[in-house]
Structures are given as C-alpha cells and as structure tokens.
Short mmCIF file of C-alpha atoms in Angstrom, two decimals:
data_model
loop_
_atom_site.label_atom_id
_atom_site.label_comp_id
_atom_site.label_asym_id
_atom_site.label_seq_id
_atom_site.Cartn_x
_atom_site.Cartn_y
_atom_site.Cartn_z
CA UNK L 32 3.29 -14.16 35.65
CA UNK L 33 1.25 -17.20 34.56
CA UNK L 34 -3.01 -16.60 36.17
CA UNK L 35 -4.99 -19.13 37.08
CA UNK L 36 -7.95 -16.64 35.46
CA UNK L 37 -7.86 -13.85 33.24
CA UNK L 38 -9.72 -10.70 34.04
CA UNK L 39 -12.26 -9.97 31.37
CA UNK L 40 -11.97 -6.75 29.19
CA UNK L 41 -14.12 -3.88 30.27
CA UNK L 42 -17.53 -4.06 30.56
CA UNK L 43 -17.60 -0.37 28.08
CA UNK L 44 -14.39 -1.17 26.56
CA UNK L 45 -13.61 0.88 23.29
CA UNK L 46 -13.11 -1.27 20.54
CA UNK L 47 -12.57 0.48 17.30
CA UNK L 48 -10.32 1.14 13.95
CA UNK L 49 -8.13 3.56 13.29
CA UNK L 50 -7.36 6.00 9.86
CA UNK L 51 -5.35 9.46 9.21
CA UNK L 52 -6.56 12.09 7.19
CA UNK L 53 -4.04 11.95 4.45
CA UNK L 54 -3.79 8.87 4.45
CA UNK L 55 -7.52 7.77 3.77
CA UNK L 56 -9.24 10.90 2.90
CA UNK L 57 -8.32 12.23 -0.73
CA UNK L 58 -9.62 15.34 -2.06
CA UNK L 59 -6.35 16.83 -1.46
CA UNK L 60 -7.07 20.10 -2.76
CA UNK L 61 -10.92 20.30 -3.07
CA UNK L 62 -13.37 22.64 -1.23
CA UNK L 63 -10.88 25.18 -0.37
CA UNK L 64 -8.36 22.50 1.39
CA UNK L 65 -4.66 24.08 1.53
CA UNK L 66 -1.55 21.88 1.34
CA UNK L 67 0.58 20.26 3.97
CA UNK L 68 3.93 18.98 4.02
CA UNK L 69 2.50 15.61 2.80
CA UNK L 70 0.29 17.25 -0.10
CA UNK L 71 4.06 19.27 -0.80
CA UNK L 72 6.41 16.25 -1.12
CA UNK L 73 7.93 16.25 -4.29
CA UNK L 74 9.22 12.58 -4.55
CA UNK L 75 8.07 8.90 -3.28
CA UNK L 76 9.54 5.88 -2.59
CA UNK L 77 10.15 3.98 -5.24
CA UNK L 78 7.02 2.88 -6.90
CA UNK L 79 4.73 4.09 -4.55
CA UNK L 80 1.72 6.10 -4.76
CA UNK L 81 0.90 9.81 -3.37
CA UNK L 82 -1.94 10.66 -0.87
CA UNK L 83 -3.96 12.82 -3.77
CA UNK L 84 -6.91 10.01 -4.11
CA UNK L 85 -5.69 7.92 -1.10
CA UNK L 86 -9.07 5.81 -0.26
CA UNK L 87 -11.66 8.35 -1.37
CA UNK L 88 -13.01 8.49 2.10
CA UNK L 89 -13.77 11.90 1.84
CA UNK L 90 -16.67 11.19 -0.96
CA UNK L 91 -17.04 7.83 0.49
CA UNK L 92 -17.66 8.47 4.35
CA UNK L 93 -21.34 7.44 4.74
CA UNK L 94 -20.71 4.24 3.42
CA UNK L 95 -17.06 3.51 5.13
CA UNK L 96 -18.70 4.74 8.57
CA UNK L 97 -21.71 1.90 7.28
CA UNK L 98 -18.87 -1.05 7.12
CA UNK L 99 -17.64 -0.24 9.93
CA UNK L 100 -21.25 -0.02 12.14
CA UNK L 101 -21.59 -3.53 10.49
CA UNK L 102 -18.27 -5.01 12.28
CA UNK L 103 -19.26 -3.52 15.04
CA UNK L 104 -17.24 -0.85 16.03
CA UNK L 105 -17.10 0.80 19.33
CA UNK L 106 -15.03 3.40 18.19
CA UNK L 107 -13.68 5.68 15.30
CA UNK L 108 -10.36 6.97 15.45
CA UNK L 109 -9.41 9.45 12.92
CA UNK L 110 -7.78 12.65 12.33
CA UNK L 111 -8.65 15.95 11.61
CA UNK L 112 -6.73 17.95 8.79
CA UNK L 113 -5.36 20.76 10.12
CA UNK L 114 -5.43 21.98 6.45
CA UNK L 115 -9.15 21.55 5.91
CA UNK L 116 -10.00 24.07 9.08
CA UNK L 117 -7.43 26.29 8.06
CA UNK L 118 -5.67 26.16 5.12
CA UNK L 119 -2.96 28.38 5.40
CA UNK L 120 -2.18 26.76 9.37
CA UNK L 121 -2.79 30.45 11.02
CA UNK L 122 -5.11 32.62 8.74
CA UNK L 123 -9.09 32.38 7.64
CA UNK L 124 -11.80 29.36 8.87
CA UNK L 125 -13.19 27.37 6.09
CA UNK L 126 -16.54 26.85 6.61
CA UNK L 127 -16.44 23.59 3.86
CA UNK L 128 -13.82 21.78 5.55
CA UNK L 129 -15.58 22.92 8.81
CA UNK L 130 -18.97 21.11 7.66
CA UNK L 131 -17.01 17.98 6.60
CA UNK L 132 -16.06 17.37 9.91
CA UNK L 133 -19.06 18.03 10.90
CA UNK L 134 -20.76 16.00 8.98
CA UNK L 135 -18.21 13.02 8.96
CA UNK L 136 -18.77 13.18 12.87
CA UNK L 137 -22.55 13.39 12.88
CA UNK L 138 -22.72 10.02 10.49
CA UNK L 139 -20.30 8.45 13.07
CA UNK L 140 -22.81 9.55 15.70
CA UNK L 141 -25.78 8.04 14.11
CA UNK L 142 -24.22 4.68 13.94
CA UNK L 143 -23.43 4.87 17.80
CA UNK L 144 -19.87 4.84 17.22
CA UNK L 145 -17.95 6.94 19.64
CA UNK L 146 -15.27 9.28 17.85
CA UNK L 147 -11.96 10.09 18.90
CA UNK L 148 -10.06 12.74 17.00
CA UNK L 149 -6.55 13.42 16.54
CA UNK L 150 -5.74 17.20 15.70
CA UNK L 151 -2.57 16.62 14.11
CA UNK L 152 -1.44 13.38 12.26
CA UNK L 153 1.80 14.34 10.39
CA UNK L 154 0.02 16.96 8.34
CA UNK L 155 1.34 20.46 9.27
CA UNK L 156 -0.10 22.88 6.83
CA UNK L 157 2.82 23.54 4.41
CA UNK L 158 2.63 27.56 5.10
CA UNK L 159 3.50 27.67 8.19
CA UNK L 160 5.95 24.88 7.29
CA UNK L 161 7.98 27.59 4.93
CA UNK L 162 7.62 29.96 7.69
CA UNK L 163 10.02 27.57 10.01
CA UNK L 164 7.61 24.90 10.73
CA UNK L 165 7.61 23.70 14.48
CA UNK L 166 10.91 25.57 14.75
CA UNK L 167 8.95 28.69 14.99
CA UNK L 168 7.45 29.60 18.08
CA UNK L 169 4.54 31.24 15.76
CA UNK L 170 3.12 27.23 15.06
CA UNK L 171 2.97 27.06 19.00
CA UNK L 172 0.11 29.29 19.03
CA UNK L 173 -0.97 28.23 15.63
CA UNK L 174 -1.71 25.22 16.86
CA UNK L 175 -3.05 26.35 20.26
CA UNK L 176 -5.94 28.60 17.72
CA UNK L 177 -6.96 25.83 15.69
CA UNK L 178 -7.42 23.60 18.48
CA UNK L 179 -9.61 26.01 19.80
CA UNK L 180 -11.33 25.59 16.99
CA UNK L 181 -11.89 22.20 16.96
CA UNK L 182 -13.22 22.67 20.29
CA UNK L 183 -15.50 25.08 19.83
CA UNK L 184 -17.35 23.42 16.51
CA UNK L 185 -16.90 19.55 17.80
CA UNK L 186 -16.57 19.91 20.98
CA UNK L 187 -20.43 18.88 22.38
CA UNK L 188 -19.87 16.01 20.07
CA UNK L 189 -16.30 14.41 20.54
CA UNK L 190 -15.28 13.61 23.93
CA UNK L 191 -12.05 12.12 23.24
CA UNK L 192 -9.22 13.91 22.13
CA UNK L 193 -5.77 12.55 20.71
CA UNK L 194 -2.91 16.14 20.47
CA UNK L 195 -0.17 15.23 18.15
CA UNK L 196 0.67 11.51 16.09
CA UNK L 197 4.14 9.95 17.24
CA UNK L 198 5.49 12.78 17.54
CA UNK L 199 8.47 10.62 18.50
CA UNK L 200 8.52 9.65 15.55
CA UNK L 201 8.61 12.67 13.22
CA UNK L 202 11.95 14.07 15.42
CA UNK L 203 13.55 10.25 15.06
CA UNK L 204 12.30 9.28 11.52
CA UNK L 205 11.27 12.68 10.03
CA UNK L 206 12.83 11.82 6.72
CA UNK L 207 10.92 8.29 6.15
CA UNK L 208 7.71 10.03 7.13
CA UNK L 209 7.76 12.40 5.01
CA UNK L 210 7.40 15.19 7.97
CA UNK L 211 11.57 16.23 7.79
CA UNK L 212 12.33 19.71 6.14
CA UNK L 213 14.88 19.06 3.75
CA UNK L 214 16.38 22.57 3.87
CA UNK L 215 17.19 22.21 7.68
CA UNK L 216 20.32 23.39 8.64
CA UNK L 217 22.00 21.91 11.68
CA UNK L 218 19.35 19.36 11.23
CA UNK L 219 18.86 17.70 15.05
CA UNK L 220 19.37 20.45 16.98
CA UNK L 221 16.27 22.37 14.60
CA UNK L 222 14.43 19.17 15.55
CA UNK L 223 15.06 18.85 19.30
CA UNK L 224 13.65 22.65 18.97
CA UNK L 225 10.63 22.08 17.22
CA UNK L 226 10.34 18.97 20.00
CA UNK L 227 10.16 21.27 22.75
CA UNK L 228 7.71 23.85 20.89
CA UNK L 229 5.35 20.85 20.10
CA UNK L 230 5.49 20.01 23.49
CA UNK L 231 4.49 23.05 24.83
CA UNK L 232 1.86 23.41 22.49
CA UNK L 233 0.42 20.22 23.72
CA UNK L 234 0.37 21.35 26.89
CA UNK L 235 -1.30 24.60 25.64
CA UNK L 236 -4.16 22.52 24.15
CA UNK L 237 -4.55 20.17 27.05
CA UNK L 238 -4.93 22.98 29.88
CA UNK L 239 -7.51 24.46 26.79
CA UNK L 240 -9.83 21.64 26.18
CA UNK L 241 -10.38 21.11 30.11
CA UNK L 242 -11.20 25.25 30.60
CA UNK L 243 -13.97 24.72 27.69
CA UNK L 244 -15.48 21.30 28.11
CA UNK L 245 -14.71 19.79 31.87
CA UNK L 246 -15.40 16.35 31.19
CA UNK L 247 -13.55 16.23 27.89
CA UNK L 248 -10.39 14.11 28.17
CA UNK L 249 -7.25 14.09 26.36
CA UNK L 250 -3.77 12.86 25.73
CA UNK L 251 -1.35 12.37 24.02
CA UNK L 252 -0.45 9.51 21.11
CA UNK L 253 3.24 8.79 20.61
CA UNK L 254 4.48 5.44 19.41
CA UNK L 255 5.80 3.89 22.22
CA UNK L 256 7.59 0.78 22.47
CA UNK L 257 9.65 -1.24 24.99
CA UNK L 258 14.05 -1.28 23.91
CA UNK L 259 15.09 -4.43 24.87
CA UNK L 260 18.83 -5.02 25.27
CA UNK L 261 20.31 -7.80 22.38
CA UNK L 262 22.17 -9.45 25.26
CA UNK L 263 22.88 -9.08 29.06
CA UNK L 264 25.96 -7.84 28.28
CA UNK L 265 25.89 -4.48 31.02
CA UNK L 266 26.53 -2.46 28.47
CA UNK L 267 24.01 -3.67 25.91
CA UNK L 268 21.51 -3.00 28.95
CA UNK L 269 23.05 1.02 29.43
CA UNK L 270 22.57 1.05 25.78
CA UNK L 271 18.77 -0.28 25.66
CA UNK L 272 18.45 2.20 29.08
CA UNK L 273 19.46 5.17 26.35
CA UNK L 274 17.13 4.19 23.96
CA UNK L 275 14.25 3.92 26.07
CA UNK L 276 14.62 7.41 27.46
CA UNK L 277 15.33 9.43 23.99
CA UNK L 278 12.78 7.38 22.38
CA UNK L 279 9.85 6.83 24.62
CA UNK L 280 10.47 8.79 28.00
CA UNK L 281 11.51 12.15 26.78
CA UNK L 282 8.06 12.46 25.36
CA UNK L 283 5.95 10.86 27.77
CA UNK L 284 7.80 12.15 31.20
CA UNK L 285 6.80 15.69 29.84
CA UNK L 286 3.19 14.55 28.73
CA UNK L 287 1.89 13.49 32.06
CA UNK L 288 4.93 14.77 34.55
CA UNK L 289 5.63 18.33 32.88
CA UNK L 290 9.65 17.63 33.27
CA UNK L 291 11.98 16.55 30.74
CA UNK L 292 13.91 12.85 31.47
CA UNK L 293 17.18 13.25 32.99
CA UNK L 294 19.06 11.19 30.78
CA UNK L 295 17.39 12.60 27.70
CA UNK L 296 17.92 15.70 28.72
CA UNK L 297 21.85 14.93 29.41
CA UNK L 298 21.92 13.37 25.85
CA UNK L 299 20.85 16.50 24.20
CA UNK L 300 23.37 18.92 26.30
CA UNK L 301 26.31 16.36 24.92
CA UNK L 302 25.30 16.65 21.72
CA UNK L 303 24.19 20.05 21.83
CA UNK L 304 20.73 19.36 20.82
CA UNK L 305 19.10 20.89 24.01
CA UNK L 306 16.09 23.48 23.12
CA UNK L 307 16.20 27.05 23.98
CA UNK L 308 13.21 27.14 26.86
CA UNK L 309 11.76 30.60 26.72
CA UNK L 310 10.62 31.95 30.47
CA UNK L 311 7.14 30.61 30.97
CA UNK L 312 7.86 27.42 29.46
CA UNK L 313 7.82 24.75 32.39
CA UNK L 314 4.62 26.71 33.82
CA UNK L 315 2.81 25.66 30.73
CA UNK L 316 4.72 22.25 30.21
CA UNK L 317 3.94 21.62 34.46
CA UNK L 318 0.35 22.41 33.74
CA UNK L 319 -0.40 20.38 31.07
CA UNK L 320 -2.95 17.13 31.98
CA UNK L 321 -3.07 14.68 30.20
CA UNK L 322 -6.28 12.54 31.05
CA UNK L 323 -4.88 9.25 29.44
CA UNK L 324 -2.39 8.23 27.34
CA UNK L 325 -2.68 6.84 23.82
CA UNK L 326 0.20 4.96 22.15
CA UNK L 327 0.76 3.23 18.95
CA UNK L 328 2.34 -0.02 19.09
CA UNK L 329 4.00 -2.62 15.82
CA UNK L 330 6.77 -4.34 17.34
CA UNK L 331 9.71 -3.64 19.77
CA UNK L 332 14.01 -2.80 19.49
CA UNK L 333 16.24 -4.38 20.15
CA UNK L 334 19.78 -2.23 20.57
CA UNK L 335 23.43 -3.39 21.57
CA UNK L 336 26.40 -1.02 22.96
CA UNK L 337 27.67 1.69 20.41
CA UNK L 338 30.96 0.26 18.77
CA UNK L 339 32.12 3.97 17.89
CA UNK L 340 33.06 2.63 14.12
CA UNK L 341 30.80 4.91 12.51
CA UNK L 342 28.68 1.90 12.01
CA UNK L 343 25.71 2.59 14.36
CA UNK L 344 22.87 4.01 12.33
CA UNK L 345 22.05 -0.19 11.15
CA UNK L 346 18.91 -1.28 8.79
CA UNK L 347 16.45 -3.33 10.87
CA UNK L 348 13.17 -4.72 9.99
CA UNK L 349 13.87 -5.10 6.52
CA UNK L 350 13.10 -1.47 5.65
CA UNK L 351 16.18 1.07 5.00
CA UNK L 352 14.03 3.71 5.84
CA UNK L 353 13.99 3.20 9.28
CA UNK L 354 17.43 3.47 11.47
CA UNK L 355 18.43 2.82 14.86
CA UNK L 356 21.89 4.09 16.29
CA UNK L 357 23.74 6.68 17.26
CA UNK L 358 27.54 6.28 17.94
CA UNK L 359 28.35 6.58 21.47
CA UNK L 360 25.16 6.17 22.40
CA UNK L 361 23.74 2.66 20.95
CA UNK L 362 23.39 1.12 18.14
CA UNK L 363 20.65 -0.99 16.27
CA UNK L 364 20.58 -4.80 16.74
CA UNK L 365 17.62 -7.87 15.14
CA UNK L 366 16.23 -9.92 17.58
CA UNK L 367 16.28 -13.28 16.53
CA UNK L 368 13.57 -14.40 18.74
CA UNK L 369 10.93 -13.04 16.53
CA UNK L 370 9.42 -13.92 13.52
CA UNK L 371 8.79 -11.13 11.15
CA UNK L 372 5.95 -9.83 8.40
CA UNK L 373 6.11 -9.69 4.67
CA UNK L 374 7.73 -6.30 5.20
CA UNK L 375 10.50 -7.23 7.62
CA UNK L 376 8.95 -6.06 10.91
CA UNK L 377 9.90 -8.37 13.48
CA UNK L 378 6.34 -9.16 15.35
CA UNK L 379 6.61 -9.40 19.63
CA UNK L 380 2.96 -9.70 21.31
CA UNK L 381 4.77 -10.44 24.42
CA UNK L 382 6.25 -6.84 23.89
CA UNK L 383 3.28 -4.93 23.41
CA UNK L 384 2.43 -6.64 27.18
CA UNK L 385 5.68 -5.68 28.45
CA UNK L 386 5.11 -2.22 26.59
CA UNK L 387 1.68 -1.57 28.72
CA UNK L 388 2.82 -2.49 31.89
CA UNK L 389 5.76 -0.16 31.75
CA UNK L 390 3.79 2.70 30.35
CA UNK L 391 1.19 2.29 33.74
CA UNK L 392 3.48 1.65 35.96
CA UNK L 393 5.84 4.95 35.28
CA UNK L 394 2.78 7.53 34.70
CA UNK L 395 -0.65 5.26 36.44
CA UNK L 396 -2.87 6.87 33.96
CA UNK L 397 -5.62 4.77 31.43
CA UNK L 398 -4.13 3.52 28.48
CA UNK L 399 -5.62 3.58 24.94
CA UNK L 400 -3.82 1.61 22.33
CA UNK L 401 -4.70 3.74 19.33
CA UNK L 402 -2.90 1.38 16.34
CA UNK L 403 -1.53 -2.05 16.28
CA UNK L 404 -1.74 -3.98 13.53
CA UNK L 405 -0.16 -5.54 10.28
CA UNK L 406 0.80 -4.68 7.01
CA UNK L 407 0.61 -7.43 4.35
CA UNK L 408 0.24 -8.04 0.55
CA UNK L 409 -3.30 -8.75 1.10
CA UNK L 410 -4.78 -10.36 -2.68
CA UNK L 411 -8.17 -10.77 -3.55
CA UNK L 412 -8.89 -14.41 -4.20
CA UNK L 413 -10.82 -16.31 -7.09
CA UNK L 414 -14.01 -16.10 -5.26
CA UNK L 415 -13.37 -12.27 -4.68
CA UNK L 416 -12.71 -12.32 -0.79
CA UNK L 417 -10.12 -11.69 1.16
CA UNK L 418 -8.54 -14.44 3.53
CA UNK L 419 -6.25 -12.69 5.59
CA UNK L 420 -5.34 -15.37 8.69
CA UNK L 421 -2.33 -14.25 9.46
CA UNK L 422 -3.77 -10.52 10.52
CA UNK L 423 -6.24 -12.24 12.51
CA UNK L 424 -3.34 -14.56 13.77
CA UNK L 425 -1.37 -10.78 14.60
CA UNK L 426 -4.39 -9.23 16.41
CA UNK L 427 -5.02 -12.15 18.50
CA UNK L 428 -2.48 -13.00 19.73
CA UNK L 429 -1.54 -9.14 20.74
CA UNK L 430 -5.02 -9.54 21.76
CA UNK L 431 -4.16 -11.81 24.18
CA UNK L 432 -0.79 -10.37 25.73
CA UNK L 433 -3.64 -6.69 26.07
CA UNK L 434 -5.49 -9.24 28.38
CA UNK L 435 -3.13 -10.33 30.33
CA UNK L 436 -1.66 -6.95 31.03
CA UNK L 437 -4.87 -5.89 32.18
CA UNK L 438 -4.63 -9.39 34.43
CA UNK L 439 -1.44 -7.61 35.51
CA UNK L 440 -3.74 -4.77 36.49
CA UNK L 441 -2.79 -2.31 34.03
CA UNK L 442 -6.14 0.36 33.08
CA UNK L 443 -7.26 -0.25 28.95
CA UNK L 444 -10.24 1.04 27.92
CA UNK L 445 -9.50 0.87 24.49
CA UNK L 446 -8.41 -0.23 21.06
CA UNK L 447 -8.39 0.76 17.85
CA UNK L 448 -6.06 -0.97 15.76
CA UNK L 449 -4.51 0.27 12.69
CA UNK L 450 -5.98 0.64 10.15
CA UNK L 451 -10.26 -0.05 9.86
CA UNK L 452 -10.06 0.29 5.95
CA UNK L 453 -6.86 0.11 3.19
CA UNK L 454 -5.00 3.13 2.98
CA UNK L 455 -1.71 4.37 1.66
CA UNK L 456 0.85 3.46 4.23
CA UNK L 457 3.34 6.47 4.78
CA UNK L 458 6.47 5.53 3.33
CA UNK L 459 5.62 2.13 1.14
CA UNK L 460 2.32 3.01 -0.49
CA UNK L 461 -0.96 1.34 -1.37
CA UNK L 462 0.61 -2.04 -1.56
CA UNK L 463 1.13 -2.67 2.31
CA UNK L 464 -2.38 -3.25 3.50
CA UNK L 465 -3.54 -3.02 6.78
CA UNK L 466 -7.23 -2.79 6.81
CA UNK L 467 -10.20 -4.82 8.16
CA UNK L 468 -11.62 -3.76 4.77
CA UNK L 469 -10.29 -3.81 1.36
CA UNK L 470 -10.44 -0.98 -1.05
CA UNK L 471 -9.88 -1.92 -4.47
CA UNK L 472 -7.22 -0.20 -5.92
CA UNK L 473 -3.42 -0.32 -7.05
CA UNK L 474 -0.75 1.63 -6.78
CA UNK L 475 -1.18 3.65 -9.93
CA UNK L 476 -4.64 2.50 -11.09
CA UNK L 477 -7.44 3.48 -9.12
CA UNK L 478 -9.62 0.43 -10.39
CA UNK L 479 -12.80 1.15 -8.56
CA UNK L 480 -12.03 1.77 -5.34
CA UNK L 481 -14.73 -0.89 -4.05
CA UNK L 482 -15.12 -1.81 -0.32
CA UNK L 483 -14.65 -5.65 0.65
CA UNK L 484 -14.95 -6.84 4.44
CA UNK L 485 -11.78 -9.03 4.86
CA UNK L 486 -12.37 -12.17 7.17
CA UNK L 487 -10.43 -10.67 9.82
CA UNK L 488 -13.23 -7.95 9.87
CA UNK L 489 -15.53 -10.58 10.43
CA UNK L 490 -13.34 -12.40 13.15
CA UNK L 491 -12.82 -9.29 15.15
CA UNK L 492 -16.95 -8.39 14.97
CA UNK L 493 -16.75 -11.25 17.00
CA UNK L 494 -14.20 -10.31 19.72
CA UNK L 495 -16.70 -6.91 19.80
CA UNK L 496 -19.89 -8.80 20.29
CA UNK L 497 -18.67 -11.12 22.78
CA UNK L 498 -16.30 -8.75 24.43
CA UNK L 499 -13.85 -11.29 24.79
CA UNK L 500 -11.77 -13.16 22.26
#
C-alpha cells in the first residue's frame, strides 16, 4: 500500500544497539566465570577466531557504554552470561559475575540508556550441557532458578526482559552455531525435545518475572523471518506454507498462544520428532505471557516444492553452513530478486516489512526488532576512519520499510540493530563486521583493540536525534 503520509516513529521510541555476551565480552574464564558450550568448542571454522578475548568489553565497558551515550543511544541490548551468575548452570551464586552485571547495568543507567537483557544468548553453561543439556528436564528448572536470580539482583533496574536468543535457530542450525551436541543420538528428535523443554521454561520465567515485578515486561526473541514461495507454482506455495510454520510459527504460536501450530505439530508426528509432554505441561505453556515480542531479522527464504532426490538440504546465501530443506517437505531455493552482501546474504527490506506485519497481525502484541543489520569487510582507511555507506545504505532503507509497517499500523517501539560495536560473529569470526563502532583487531592478532565510531554511527545519531530518518 503506497501513503500519501507516513506516520512518524514513536514519540519514546527505543532506539538502541545490540551485543551477546560471548560474543563481545572476553574474560572467558576470569573472576570465577565457568564454561559454556561456546567457551567448550573444540574446533572453528576455518580461520576464524574463538570468543576467549572477543572485544574486551568486559574490561572495556565504561568506555563502550561512553561511545555509545555519544551516538545517542536509547537503548542497550545485551545478554547476560548464564555462566557468570552461575557457573556450573544449577549450583553456587558468584558474587563477581553478580557485581559485573551490576555494575555494567549501573554505567548504562548513568548514561540514560535504557537496558534490555537477554538471559540466554546461545551460552548454556557446559555442565549442565554434559548432563543432557536442554534434553534434560533438570535445565528446565535450571533455568527457571537463575532467572530468578536475575530478577531478584536486576530486577528494580531492568525493565525489559528478552528469555532465550533464536531459539529457532539453535534446533534448525545448531551445528553452525556452535549450540549442537555432537554426541546426540537420534539427533532431531533430542532437539524437538529440548524445543519443548525450552519452551516451557520460557513460560516458567515469563509467569515468574510478572509475580515479582508487575510492570516488568517480557518476551521472547526468535529470528523470525517471512518464507516466500520461489514461484506460484501451488506447490512451491504448500512448501513456503511448511516452512513458515516449522520455522517461525512453532515457536511463536506457543510464545504468545500457549499451543503448538497444527502443521508443525503434524510435521513432527510424521517424522517422529514430536516431544514427550509431561502432565502439567500445557498449564505452564497456556500460562505463559509474553508482553511483546522481540525478533531478529537479516534477510528472508525463499523455498520451492521438495523434489524427493535426496537433494533438498541446498547451500543458500553463500554460506555452507546454513541449509534449507528437508525432503518431502521443501527444499531451499535463491531469490533472484535480491541483491546480496559480501557474505552471500541476499538483502530484502521489503521483507523485513512484510515480516512485521505478519508477526502483528497473527499474535497483535508490540514488536521490538532486537538485530538487523550487516556484516561486511569493514577496512580502516588512510586517514584512519571508517566509511561504511553501504551499512548505512542497509539500515536505511530497512529503516524505511520499519516505517511504513508502522504506516500499516503495526506497534514498534523499538530497535536495536545488530551489532553497536565489532564482535566475533558466530560462525565466521572477527572478520565479518557489523558494528557502529570499530574495534581494532584481527583475527589472530589482537592489535590494540581501539574503539573507532564508523560513519554509520554518526548517520544513525542522527535518525536518534531527529527521531525520524
């Protein structure tokens, strides 16, 4: 629909950055930190670096949190590791990586930033991941303990709350996260277990945060995006119908409607995936709230009918990490309407609009886009800066496709694109930048770690004063 006016962003609208803990923080095993599956991986891709030193943040905070007051920021979106609190997952508090947090948050504070915290961001502590991981109902109340936690120390500080990281995500690409236990046996139908268990645990923390601090909100933060059909061939369309529901709706019809999707559901009884649902279950899973939803959004999919050659499971976006297709269900197809980045990842802002529409209009609850953004060979020039056009070229222009969806009607309040400063991307390293601010290290050399504002940090300081782009 073409307007003759655009509605204007939010008067309080929530612009921000994004980071993980692993992925930023460093100081992997320092001041009684435990390990987690990502501390415990035992190879890389390739030429990439591990998350041991990452971006320092950890020693670095007061003068990241300083950068980012001087763009402008709204809003900090980070995670907590689970590791830090507790580094075993289950047994004592640490009282250091307590006061980090504590501290980390207070700085944000004082810079009138508003945080936002994810409790889990890939990161399960390793311990309980040798005990079964998510597989075992033990990490359901695991979980539910140190988000109680969380609640209790941060809680009069941090009114929003983010559960679990694409949590699509690590039961569809496990393996090129990083997340995937490699001694799984019977490998999906483990996963489609530890699915449910996460879910309920979700719903565990939910119904939890609103008992201790009514006016708290919370959601979850999968990565959704729209599957488009590669033609309008009917059965391209029951194949992109598929897709959509095991990739998206299975996790966000239980968020905010406590069910599971119908056709998900039917997928996993064919394949004999479905989860064993101990009595109680729904209760919890029906009383679960969600007061928003957060997503992460990069690009859409495109799928095509299965062929049922064996040949489903295709490379797309350049990266053979990530597959798409299952035979007899659909199978992975480019769309050659859209450019792509440096890394293969075909770019749709028009998506991310259809995207938010169909995310409001299935569940009507406010929307926070919680990462967007571009990875790129960003290189410092002769004069020392960074010139990085085409991410402000990205963010715009998705910029402009959030604006008319909220034309459309469809609630934002905020956005925190991925990521505010460098960091080590999950599966290709330090080399695939995303930041708003440069950190000055290699893959294997950690230089000097300096911070440099790139000049999409100062475009989008703009967009935040002006409210508008």
């Amino acid at each position: 629909m073409k307007y003759s006016e655009l509605k204007p962003f939010p008067a309080d609208f929530l612009w921000g950055a994004s980071t993980s803990a692993y992925q930023v923080e460093g100081a992997w095993n320092e001041d009684g930190k435990g390990p987690s599956v990502i501390d415990a991986r035992r190879e890389y891709p390739e030429g990439t670096t591990d998350f041991k030193v990452a971006s320092d943040h950890y020693h670095r905070y007061k003068e990241d949190i300083a950068m980012f007051a001087e763009i402008g920021l709204k809003s900090y979106r980070f995670s907590i590791a689970w590791t830090r609190i507790i580094p075993d997952g289950s047994g004592e508090i640490n009282p250091a990586g307590i006061d980090f947090y504590h501290r980390l948050i207070d700085e944000i504070l004082s810079h009138g930033i508003v945080p936002i915290v994810t409790m889990y961001h890939f990161d399960l502590p390793q311990a309980l991941q040798e005990k079964g991981g998510w597989y075992n109902r033990e990490t359901v109340d695991a979980f539910a303990r140190y988000a109680d936690v969380l609640f209790d120390e941060y809680g009069s500080k941090v009114k929003y709350w983010l559960t679990i990281n694409e949590q699509n995500l690590m039961i569809l690409q496990g393996a090129a996260l990083g997340t995937l236990d490699e001694k799984l046996v019977n490998q999906k139908k483990n996963l489609y277990q530890q699915n449910h268990n996460m879910l309920v645990a979700q719903a565990k923390v939910m119904n939890s945060l609103h008992n201790k601090i009514p006016g708290a909100k919370i959601g979850p933060a999968p990565n959704i995006a729209v599957i488009y059909p590669a033609t309008s061939k009917p059965e391209d369309i029951l194949a992109a119908f598929n897709y959509n529901a095991i990739r998206n709706w299975l996790y966000l019809d239980m968020a905010a409607r406590g069910e599971y999707n119908t056709l998900a559901w039917r997928y996993m009884e064919e394949k004999g995936y479905a989860p064993e649902i101990l009595p109680g279950d729904m209760d919890i899973l029906r009383s679960g709230k969600p007061d928003f939803i957060a997503f992460n959004y990069y690009t859409t999919q495109a799928v095509e009918a299965s062929r049922g050659d064996g040949t489903d499971e295709v490379i797309r976006g350049g990266n053979k990490l990530l597959k798409s297709g299952e035979d007899g269900v659909h199978r992975g197809a480019a769309n050659d309407h859209l450019p792509r980045t440096q890394f293969g990842t075909e770019i749709d802002p028009v998506g991310f609009r259809n995207t938010l529409r169909e995310i409001y209009d299935r569940y009507h609850l406010p929307l926070l886009i919680t990462e967007n953004g571009l990875g790129a060979f960003d290189k410092l020039d002769e004069n020392g800066e960074i010139n990085d056009d085409y991410r402000i070229d990205y963010l715009r222009r998705h910029l402009e496709q959030m604006q008319l969806a909220i034309t459309d009607g469809v609630e934002v309040f905020g956005y925190t694109p991925w990521s505010a400063l460098d960091l080590i991307s999950t599966h290709q390293g330090c080399s695939k930048r995303y930041g708003l601010i440069y950190v000055n290290r290699d893959e294997f050399d950690l230089k000097d770690l300096k911070r440099i504002r790139k000049l999409s940090s100062y475009w989008y300081a703009d967009v935040i004063k002006n409210n508008a782009l």
